[in-house]
Amino acid sequence: MVIRPSQTNSATEAANLATMRKMIRAFNTGDPALVGECANKDALVSYSPHEPGTEVQTNEIRVQRMAFPDLYYQEELTIAEGDMVFLAWQSTGTHLGPLFGTDATGVRFELHGGEVARFDANNMIIEHWDQWTKPRIESHLLFGTLTPEYQNKLRAGGLL
């Protein structure tokens, strides 16, 4: 299936890009209230490995900030076209708190990934694609949060 952006004007693209940057700011500051200013909670559809919904995003912010208090997402590349935005990012941080039952390791990391979002007429995110499965798996291996059984499942699925 090919998904194409709807045609809009440059002012709409700029507003959508500003919303996408505000969502990254929510993760950088640890402020889950910003998610409600960025995503349409009644219409959000996620094509990511986790469940859709703004509650998931706000919980993910809390989990990430607890495990990585110095977490920072740096924008690397953005492309806005029509009602869609792609944002590539670099993430850095140090594993200083618990993560999925694993104690802090003190390991510093750098990951790269990306986000694709579709926006409604009010510049709110209504669809989201999370493009960082491989870095996510690599980070869990780095922090020792994947059980041997889960690693075997990933290997069987060709993801490891």
XYZ file of C-alpha atoms in Angstrom:
160
model
C 0.000 0.000 0.000
C 1.313 3.430 -0.944
C 0.272 6.333 1.268
C 0.493 9.758 -0.284
C 0.116 13.172 1.363
C -2.947 15.269 0.615
C -2.305 18.586 -1.089
C -2.154 21.618 1.207
C -0.403 24.975 1.226
C 2.956 25.944 2.670
C 1.382 27.637 5.723
C -0.335 24.369 6.653
C 2.904 22.444 6.143
C 4.745 24.924 8.399
C 2.056 24.586 11.104
C 2.220 20.773 10.900
C 6.005 20.911 11.199
C 5.697 23.151 14.276
C 3.351 20.587 15.858
C 5.812 17.779 15.135
C 8.591 19.773 16.773
C 6.370 20.423 19.791
C 5.887 16.647 20.161
C 9.672 16.167 20.214
C 9.828 18.961 22.828
C 7.341 16.954 24.950
C 9.831 14.073 25.064
C 12.830 16.373 25.634
C 11.227 18.244 28.521
C 9.298 15.300 29.944
C 6.064 17.316 29.666
C 3.256 14.898 28.745
C 0.726 17.769 28.660
C 2.220 18.837 25.322
C 0.995 15.575 23.758
C -2.598 16.799 24.117
C -1.635 19.915 22.168
C -0.167 17.823 19.337
C -2.321 14.740 18.830
C -6.056 14.329 18.286
C -6.816 11.854 21.077
C -10.176 10.917 19.525
C -8.803 10.159 16.074
C -5.184 9.024 16.598
C -4.229 5.880 14.686
C -0.799 4.337 15.251
C 1.070 2.015 12.899
C 3.851 1.584 15.466
C 4.692 -1.467 17.561
C 2.785 -0.014 20.533
C -0.917 0.646 20.936
C -2.415 3.889 19.573
C -3.602 6.730 21.766
C -2.301 9.794 23.506
C -2.203 7.916 26.843
C 0.445 5.616 25.348
C 2.546 8.606 24.306
C 2.297 10.284 27.701
C 3.179 7.016 29.450
C 6.136 6.510 27.110
C 7.414 9.977 28.045
C 7.256 9.062 31.746
C 8.997 5.694 31.223
C 11.749 7.248 29.097
C 12.388 10.133 31.516
C 12.578 7.774 34.502
C 15.051 5.447 32.769
C 16.992 8.195 30.957
C 16.762 11.507 32.855
C 19.208 13.139 30.405
C 17.317 11.922 27.326
C 17.484 14.314 24.388
C 16.088 14.092 20.856
C 17.857 16.199 18.234
C 16.092 16.895 14.964
C 18.259 15.736 12.054
C 15.979 16.114 9.042
C 12.391 17.160 8.440
C 10.261 16.966 5.350
C 6.767 18.432 5.255
C 4.555 17.648 2.305
C 0.836 18.209 2.268
C -0.727 16.829 5.440
C 2.308 14.682 6.348
C 5.638 15.315 8.101
C 8.712 13.112 8.352
C 11.134 13.903 11.167
C 14.456 12.039 11.499
C 16.084 12.273 14.915
C 19.138 11.401 16.945
C 18.516 10.416 20.542
C 21.113 10.431 23.307
C 20.919 9.596 26.984
C 22.249 7.536 29.843
C 20.492 4.540 31.406
C 20.226 5.857 34.990
C 16.869 4.439 36.121
C 14.846 1.217 35.944
C 13.620 0.048 32.537
C 11.203 -2.871 32.162
C 12.447 -4.528 35.346
C 16.139 -3.937 34.648
C 18.179 -1.757 36.992
C 20.184 1.190 35.675
C 23.357 0.204 33.823
C 24.954 3.639 33.423
C 25.319 2.922 29.693
C 25.312 6.029 27.485
C 23.641 5.635 24.083
C 23.083 7.296 20.742
C 20.246 6.076 18.512
C 18.751 7.279 15.246
C 15.167 6.910 14.116
C 12.276 8.735 12.569
C 8.614 9.575 12.825
C 5.997 10.063 10.144
C 2.755 11.804 11.047
C -0.416 12.770 9.202
C -2.291 15.853 10.413
C -5.926 16.949 10.414
C -7.175 20.400 9.374
C -6.378 21.701 12.885
C -2.701 20.652 12.630
C -3.195 17.799 15.099
C -1.579 14.390 14.563
C -4.152 11.789 13.511
C -1.863 9.057 12.136
C 1.614 8.032 13.279
C 4.328 5.707 12.005
C 7.250 4.992 14.351
C 10.364 4.173 12.309
C 12.853 2.856 14.822
C 12.248 -0.833 15.475
C 15.886 -1.782 14.810
C 17.380 0.909 17.106
C 14.784 0.009 19.758
C 15.854 -3.639 19.687
C 19.531 -2.658 19.729
C 18.976 -0.403 22.737
C 17.199 -3.160 24.664
C 20.110 -5.488 23.936
C 22.516 -2.797 25.141
C 20.615 -2.391 28.429
C 20.038 -6.120 28.940
C 16.246 -5.829 29.029
C 15.517 -8.649 26.551
C 15.200 -12.134 27.990
C 16.972 -14.972 26.141
C 13.538 -16.310 25.165
C 12.554 -12.994 23.607
C 15.909 -12.756 21.816
C 15.229 -16.206 20.327
C 11.821 -14.989 19.082
C 13.463 -11.967 17.475
C 16.099 -14.164 15.831
C 13.387 -16.519 14.541
C 11.586 -13.512 13.063
C 14.732 -12.234 11.376
C 14.862 -9.099 13.525
C 18.073 -9.910 15.338
